[in-house]
Amino acid sequence: MSGPLVVLVGPMGVGKSTVGQLLAERLGVTYRDTDDDIVAEQGRTIAEIFVDEGEPVFRAIEKAAVHRALAEHDGVLALGGGAILDADTRALLAGQRVVYLSMDVEEAVKRTGLNAARPLLAVNPRKQWRELMEARRHLYEEVATAVVATDGRMPEEVTEIALDALELKEA
Ligand code: S3P
């Protein structure tokens, strides 16, 4: 299988970067995050891209960044929460080892709360979360080869469960 050793998907705030870095450490590989790639390439924050150019332009930038990272990176790769909205990206993920980190809406509201840095949740976070997850849950499930529920769990525990699910843990 070429491409990353593990790809992490799931909604914003679920802990992809924390768990991703722990997983990479445990597996002795490097960690990469497509949101970080976008910020580095664009020289501005994701919130600024949304405000300056709107979501469709952000999604096009994101799609290119995700496809580049899938081709280049061989460690743990975390994708931005909305990357799976793109059908071509989902098709590329079909041959990959993909872990979906899930959480329920109440946990999501608790974790991301009133975080204005996340442009999709700026107003009425509970309603936005419900709609967002209704639209996306099946897409996360479609690309996932393993699902790890993070509700009430610390990142270390989530990492152990993901390692078990992936059967990649060293003896
Ligand atoms: C988004 C998730 C964010 C970021 C952008 C849009 C989404 O990434 O790409 O704010 O649509 O769910 P994280 O999941 O890394 O927070």
PDB file of C-alpha atoms and ligand atoms in Angstrom:
ATOM      1  CA  MET A   1       0.000   0.000   0.000  1.00  0.00           C
ATOM      2  CA  SER A   2       1.540   3.371  -0.927  1.00  0.00           C
ATOM      3  CA  GLY A   3       0.595   6.636   0.751  1.00  0.00           C
ATOM      4  CA  PRO A   4       0.484   7.457   4.456  1.00  0.00           C
ATOM      5  CA  LEU A   5       0.787   4.696   7.053  1.00  0.00           C
ATOM      6  CA  VAL A   6      -2.379   6.037   8.682  1.00  0.00           C
ATOM      7  CA  VAL A   7      -4.825   8.782   7.690  1.00  0.00           C
ATOM      8  CA  LEU A   8      -6.967  10.401  10.393  1.00  0.00           C
ATOM      9  CA  VAL A   9     -10.379  11.845   9.602  1.00  0.00           C
ATOM     10  CA  GLY A  10     -13.135  13.237  11.793  1.00  0.00           C
ATOM     11  CA  PRO A  11     -14.742  16.505  12.822  1.00  0.00           C
ATOM     12  CA  MET A  12     -12.845  19.540  14.026  1.00  0.00           C
ATOM     13  CA  GLY A  13     -11.930  19.440  17.684  1.00  0.00           C
ATOM     14  CA  VAL A  14     -12.067  15.650  17.910  1.00  0.00           C
ATOM     15  CA  GLY A  15      -8.338  15.515  18.628  1.00  0.00           C
ATOM     16  CA  LYS A  16      -6.864  14.550  15.260  1.00  0.00           C
ATOM     17  CA  SER A  17      -3.667  16.549  15.811  1.00  0.00           C
ATOM     18  CA  THR A  18      -3.090  15.406  19.399  1.00  0.00           C
ATOM     19  CA  VAL A  19      -3.877  11.764  18.671  1.00  0.00           C
ATOM     20  CA  GLY A  20      -2.066  11.979  15.328  1.00  0.00           C
ATOM     21  CA  GLN A  21       1.144  13.123  16.989  1.00  0.00           C
ATOM     22  CA  LEU A  22       0.877  10.430  19.672  1.00  0.00           C
ATOM     23  CA  LEU A  23       0.222   7.775  17.025  1.00  0.00           C
ATOM     24  CA  ALA A  24       3.190   8.952  14.952  1.00  0.00           C
ATOM     25  CA  GLU A  25       5.446   8.807  18.027  1.00  0.00           C
ATOM     26  CA  ARG A  26       4.291   5.285  18.855  1.00  0.00           C
ATOM     27  CA  LEU A  27       4.768   4.122  15.275  1.00  0.00           C
ATOM     28  CA  GLY A  28       8.134   5.853  14.823  1.00  0.00           C
ATOM     29  CA  VAL A  29       6.973   7.917  11.846  1.00  0.00           C
ATOM     30  CA  THR A  30       6.389  11.617  11.190  1.00  0.00           C
ATOM     31  CA  TYR A  31       3.132  13.520  11.567  1.00  0.00           C
ATOM     32  CA  ARG A  32       1.596  15.864   9.017  1.00  0.00           C
ATOM     33  CA  ASP A  33      -1.608  17.904   9.085  1.00  0.00           C
ATOM     34  CA  THR A  34      -3.211  19.312   5.942  1.00  0.00           C
ATOM     35  CA  ASP A  35      -4.535  22.397   7.792  1.00  0.00           C
ATOM     36  CA  ASP A  36      -0.925  23.263   8.711  1.00  0.00           C
ATOM     37  CA  ASP A  37       0.143  22.729   5.091  1.00  0.00           C
ATOM     38  CA  ILE A  38      -2.556  25.160   3.921  1.00  0.00           C
ATOM     39  CA  VAL A  39      -1.603  27.834   6.473  1.00  0.00           C
ATOM     40  CA  ALA A  40       2.094  27.510   5.555  1.00  0.00           C
ATOM     41  CA  GLU A  41       1.424  27.632   1.818  1.00  0.00           C
ATOM     42  CA  GLN A  42      -1.074  30.503   1.996  1.00  0.00           C
ATOM     43  CA  GLY A  43       0.662  32.573   4.660  1.00  0.00           C
ATOM     44  CA  ARG A  44      -2.671  33.219   6.406  1.00  0.00           C
ATOM     45  CA  THR A  45      -4.991  31.432   8.790  1.00  0.00           C
ATOM     46  CA  ILE A  46      -7.848  29.192   7.705  1.00  0.00           C
ATOM     47  CA  ALA A  47     -10.340  31.648   9.216  1.00  0.00           C
ATOM     48  CA  GLU A  48      -8.798  34.397   7.068  1.00  0.00           C
ATOM     49  CA  ILE A  49      -9.143  32.295   3.906  1.00  0.00           C
ATOM     50  CA  PHE A  50     -12.844  31.661   4.735  1.00  0.00           C
ATOM     51  CA  VAL A  51     -13.481  35.364   5.372  1.00  0.00           C
ATOM     52  CA  ASP A  52     -11.430  36.683   2.424  1.00  0.00           C
ATOM     53  CA  GLU A  53     -12.512  34.203  -0.245  1.00  0.00           C
ATOM     54  CA  GLY A  54     -15.374  32.057   1.031  1.00  0.00           C
ATOM     55  CA  GLU A  55     -15.740  28.349   1.608  1.00  0.00           C
ATOM     56  CA  PRO A  56     -15.636  27.104  -2.051  1.00  0.00           C
ATOM     57  CA  VAL A  57     -12.192  28.661  -2.587  1.00  0.00           C
ATOM     58  CA  PHE A  58     -10.998  27.193   0.715  1.00  0.00           C
ATOM     59  CA  ARG A  59     -12.271  23.744  -0.358  1.00  0.00           C
ATOM     60  CA  ALA A  60     -10.345  23.956  -3.657  1.00  0.00           C
ATOM     61  CA  ILE A  61      -7.151  24.930  -1.812  1.00  0.00           C
ATOM     62  CA  GLU A  62      -7.802  22.133   0.677  1.00  0.00           C
ATOM     63  CA  LYS A  63      -8.393  19.530  -2.032  1.00  0.00           C
ATOM     64  CA  ALA A  64      -5.038  20.295  -3.666  1.00  0.00           C
ATOM     65  CA  ALA A  65      -3.263  20.224  -0.282  1.00  0.00           C
ATOM     66  CA  VAL A  66      -4.860  16.898   0.669  1.00  0.00           C
ATOM     67  CA  HIS A  67      -4.022  15.248  -2.650  1.00  0.00           C
ATOM     68  CA  ARG A  68      -0.412  16.474  -2.416  1.00  0.00           C
ATOM     69  CA  ALA A  69      -0.049  15.208   1.161  1.00  0.00           C
ATOM     70  CA  LEU A  70      -1.584  11.816   0.303  1.00  0.00           C
ATOM     71  CA  ALA A  71       0.981  11.412  -2.483  1.00  0.00           C
ATOM     72  CA  GLU A  72       3.982  12.684  -0.495  1.00  0.00           C
ATOM     73  CA  HIS A  73       3.573  11.626   3.102  1.00  0.00           C
ATOM     74  CA  ASP A  74       4.305   8.157   4.428  1.00  0.00           C
ATOM     75  CA  GLY A  75       3.666   8.716   8.162  1.00  0.00           C
ATOM     76  CA  VAL A  76       0.501   9.747   9.999  1.00  0.00           C
ATOM     77  CA  LEU A  77      -1.606  12.275   8.106  1.00  0.00           C
ATOM     78  CA  ALA A  78      -4.521  14.216   9.630  1.00  0.00           C
ATOM     79  CA  LEU A  79      -7.052  15.761   7.258  1.00  0.00           C
ATOM     80  CA  GLY A  80      -9.144  18.863   7.975  1.00  0.00           C
ATOM     81  CA  GLY A  81     -12.652  17.966   9.121  1.00  0.00           C
ATOM     82  CA  GLY A  82     -14.314  18.855   5.810  1.00  0.00           C
ATOM     83  CA  ALA A  83     -11.811  17.218   3.448  1.00  0.00           C
ATOM     84  CA  ILE A  84     -14.042  14.167   3.008  1.00  0.00           C
ATOM     85  CA  LEU A  85     -16.785  16.328   1.441  1.00  0.00           C
ATOM     86  CA  ASP A  86     -14.887  16.015  -1.838  1.00  0.00           C
ATOM     87  CA  ALA A  87     -15.749  12.894  -3.880  1.00  0.00           C
ATOM     88  CA  ASP A  88     -12.308  12.668  -5.534  1.00  0.00           C
ATOM     89  CA  THR A  89     -10.659  12.790  -2.125  1.00  0.00           C
ATOM     90  CA  ARG A  90     -12.952  10.021  -0.862  1.00  0.00           C
ATOM     91  CA  ALA A  91     -12.014   7.927  -3.912  1.00  0.00           C
ATOM     92  CA  LEU A  92      -8.300   8.443  -3.161  1.00  0.00           C
ATOM     93  CA  LEU A  93      -8.871   7.348   0.431  1.00  0.00           C
ATOM     94  CA  ALA A  94     -10.436   4.080  -0.718  1.00  0.00           C
ATOM     95  CA  GLY A  95      -7.099   2.247  -0.785  1.00  0.00           C
ATOM     96  CA  GLN A  96      -5.820   3.726   2.483  1.00  0.00           C
ATOM     97  CA  ARG A  97      -5.782   2.804   6.154  1.00  0.00           C
ATOM     98  CA  VAL A  98      -8.167   5.460   7.518  1.00  0.00           C
ATOM     99  CA  VAL A  99      -9.147   5.987  11.148  1.00  0.00           C
ATOM    100  CA  TYR A 100     -12.315   7.971  11.839  1.00  0.00           C
ATOM    101  CA  LEU A 101     -12.163   9.655  15.242  1.00  0.00           C
ATOM    102  CA  SER A 102     -15.787  10.179  16.213  1.00  0.00           C
ATOM    103  CA  MET A 103     -17.605  12.101  18.937  1.00  0.00           C
ATOM    104  CA  ASP A 104     -21.227  12.829  19.660  1.00  0.00           C
ATOM    105  CA  VAL A 105     -22.752  16.298  19.357  1.00  0.00           C
ATOM    106  CA  GLU A 106     -22.713  17.063  23.105  1.00  0.00           C
ATOM    107  CA  GLU A 107     -19.029  16.192  23.340  1.00  0.00           C
ATOM    108  CA  ALA A 108     -18.378  18.313  20.248  1.00  0.00           C
ATOM    109  CA  VAL A 109     -20.114  21.364  21.728  1.00  0.00           C
ATOM    110  CA  LYS A 110     -18.234  20.886  24.997  1.00  0.00           C
ATOM    111  CA  ARG A 111     -14.864  20.670  23.274  1.00  0.00           C
ATOM    112  CA  THR A 112     -15.175  23.383  20.662  1.00  0.00           C
ATOM    113  CA  GLY A 113     -17.730  25.528  22.511  1.00  0.00           C
ATOM    114  CA  LEU A 114     -17.522  29.141  21.534  1.00  0.00           C
ATOM    115  CA  ASN A 115     -14.321  28.896  19.582  1.00  0.00           C
ATOM    116  CA  ALA A 116     -14.465  31.782  17.134  1.00  0.00           C
ATOM    117  CA  ALA A 117     -11.294  30.531  15.414  1.00  0.00           C
ATOM    118  CA  ARG A 118     -13.462  27.829  13.827  1.00  0.00           C
ATOM    119  CA  PRO A 119     -15.462  29.707  11.230  1.00  0.00           C
ATOM    120  CA  LEU A 120     -18.070  27.001  10.704  1.00  0.00           C
ATOM    121  CA  LEU A 121     -19.183  27.180  14.341  1.00  0.00           C
ATOM    122  CA  ALA A 122     -19.211  30.904  14.959  1.00  0.00           C
ATOM    123  CA  VAL A 123     -22.993  31.127  15.564  1.00  0.00           C
ATOM    124  CA  ASN A 124     -25.229  28.655  17.481  1.00  0.00           C
ATOM    125  CA  PRO A 125     -22.651  25.877  17.830  1.00  0.00           C
ATOM    126  CA  ARG A 126     -25.069  23.113  18.956  1.00  0.00           C
ATOM    127  CA  LYS A 127     -27.354  23.506  15.927  1.00  0.00           C
ATOM    128  CA  GLN A 128     -24.380  23.849  13.567  1.00  0.00           C
ATOM    129  CA  TRP A 129     -22.800  20.713  15.004  1.00  0.00           C
ATOM    130  CA  ARG A 130     -25.972  18.703  14.608  1.00  0.00           C
ATOM    131  CA  GLU A 131     -26.341  19.752  10.958  1.00  0.00           C
ATOM    132  CA  LEU A 132     -22.677  19.289  10.220  1.00  0.00           C
ATOM    133  CA  MET A 133     -22.591  15.765  11.631  1.00  0.00           C
ATOM    134  CA  GLU A 134     -25.843  14.773   9.923  1.00  0.00           C
ATOM    135  CA  ALA A 135     -24.326  15.822   6.606  1.00  0.00           C
ATOM    136  CA  ARG A 136     -20.935  14.239   7.194  1.00  0.00           C
ATOM    137  CA  ARG A 137     -21.237  11.170   9.417  1.00  0.00           C
ATOM    138  CA  HIS A 138     -21.906   8.783   6.535  1.00  0.00           C
ATOM    139  CA  LEU A 139     -18.956  10.212   4.584  1.00  0.00           C
ATOM    140  CA  TYR A 140     -16.550   9.640   7.486  1.00  0.00           C
ATOM    141  CA  GLU A 141     -17.943   6.118   7.843  1.00  0.00           C
ATOM    142  CA  GLU A 142     -17.633   5.495   4.110  1.00  0.00           C
ATOM    143  CA  VAL A 143     -13.869   6.197   4.035  1.00  0.00           C
ATOM    144  CA  ALA A 144     -13.006   4.648   7.421  1.00  0.00           C
ATOM    145  CA  THR A 145     -11.303   1.304   7.862  1.00  0.00           C
ATOM    146  CA  ALA A 146     -11.563   1.772  11.655  1.00  0.00           C
ATOM    147  CA  VAL A 147     -13.783   3.954  13.854  1.00  0.00           C
ATOM    148  CA  VAL A 148     -12.639   5.080  17.306  1.00  0.00           C
ATOM    149  CA  ALA A 149     -15.147   6.827  19.593  1.00  0.00           C
ATOM    150  CA  THR A 150     -13.394   9.560  21.576  1.00  0.00           C
ATOM    151  CA  ASP A 151     -16.256  10.566  23.920  1.00  0.00           C
ATOM    152  CA  GLY A 152     -14.995  10.898  27.475  1.00  0.00           C
ATOM    153  CA  ARG A 153     -11.572   9.522  26.559  1.00  0.00           C
ATOM    154  CA  MET A 154      -8.133  11.079  26.916  1.00  0.00           C
ATOM    155  CA  PRO A 155      -5.942  11.239  23.785  1.00  0.00           C
ATOM    156  CA  GLU A 156      -3.605   8.519  25.136  1.00  0.00           C
ATOM    157  CA  GLU A 157      -6.494   6.062  25.450  1.00  0.00           C
ATOM    158  CA  VAL A 158      -7.819   6.960  22.001  1.00  0.00           C
ATOM    159  CA  THR A 159      -4.314   6.339  20.617  1.00  0.00           C
ATOM    160  CA  GLU A 160      -4.139   2.865  22.203  1.00  0.00           C
ATOM    161  CA  ILE A 161      -7.543   1.921  20.828  1.00  0.00           C
ATOM    162  CA  ALA A 162      -6.548   3.182  17.373  1.00  0.00           C
ATOM    163  CA  LEU A 163      -3.306   1.155  17.498  1.00  0.00           C
ATOM    164  CA  ASP A 164      -5.250  -1.964  18.451  1.00  0.00           C
ATOM    165  CA  ALA A 165      -7.805  -1.350  15.724  1.00  0.00           C
ATOM    166  CA  LEU A 166      -5.061  -0.886  13.145  1.00  0.00           C
ATOM    167  CA  GLU A 167      -3.066  -3.899  14.308  1.00  0.00           C
ATOM    168  CA  LEU A 168       0.094  -1.879  13.792  1.00  0.00           C
ATOM    169  CA  LYS A 169       1.374  -1.940  17.372  1.00  0.00           C
ATOM    170  CA  GLU A 170       4.854  -3.352  17.785  1.00  0.00           C
ATOM    171  CA  ALA A 171       5.052  -6.518  19.891  1.00  0.00           C
TER     172      ALA A 171
HETATM  173  C1  S3P B   1     -13.172  22.383   8.814  1.00  0.00           C
HETATM  174  C2  S3P B   1     -12.273  21.862   9.700  1.00  0.00           C
HETATM  175  C3  S3P B   1     -11.011  22.538  10.046  1.00  0.00           C
HETATM  176  C4  S3P B   1     -10.555  23.467   8.930  1.00  0.00           C
HETATM  177  C5  S3P B   1     -11.666  24.382   8.520  1.00  0.00           C
HETATM  178  C6  S3P B   1     -12.917  23.646   8.068  1.00  0.00           C
HETATM  179  C7  S3P B   1     -14.431  21.653   8.535  1.00  0.00           C
HETATM  180  O1  S3P B   1     -10.010  21.560  10.292  1.00  0.00           O
HETATM  181  O2  S3P B   1     -10.080  22.728   7.831  1.00  0.00           O
HETATM  182  O3  S3P B   1     -11.953  25.224   9.605  1.00  0.00           O
HETATM  183  O4  S3P B   1     -15.088  21.921   7.518  1.00  0.00           O
HETATM  184  O5  S3P B   1     -14.773  20.738   9.327  1.00  0.00           O
HETATM  185  P1  S3P B   1      -9.856  20.704  11.659  1.00  0.00           P
HETATM  186  O6  S3P B   1     -10.776  19.547  11.510  1.00  0.00           O
HETATM  187  O7  S3P B   1      -8.421  20.269  11.621  1.00  0.00           O
HETATM  188  O8  S3P B   1     -10.178  21.621  12.791  1.00  0.00           O
END
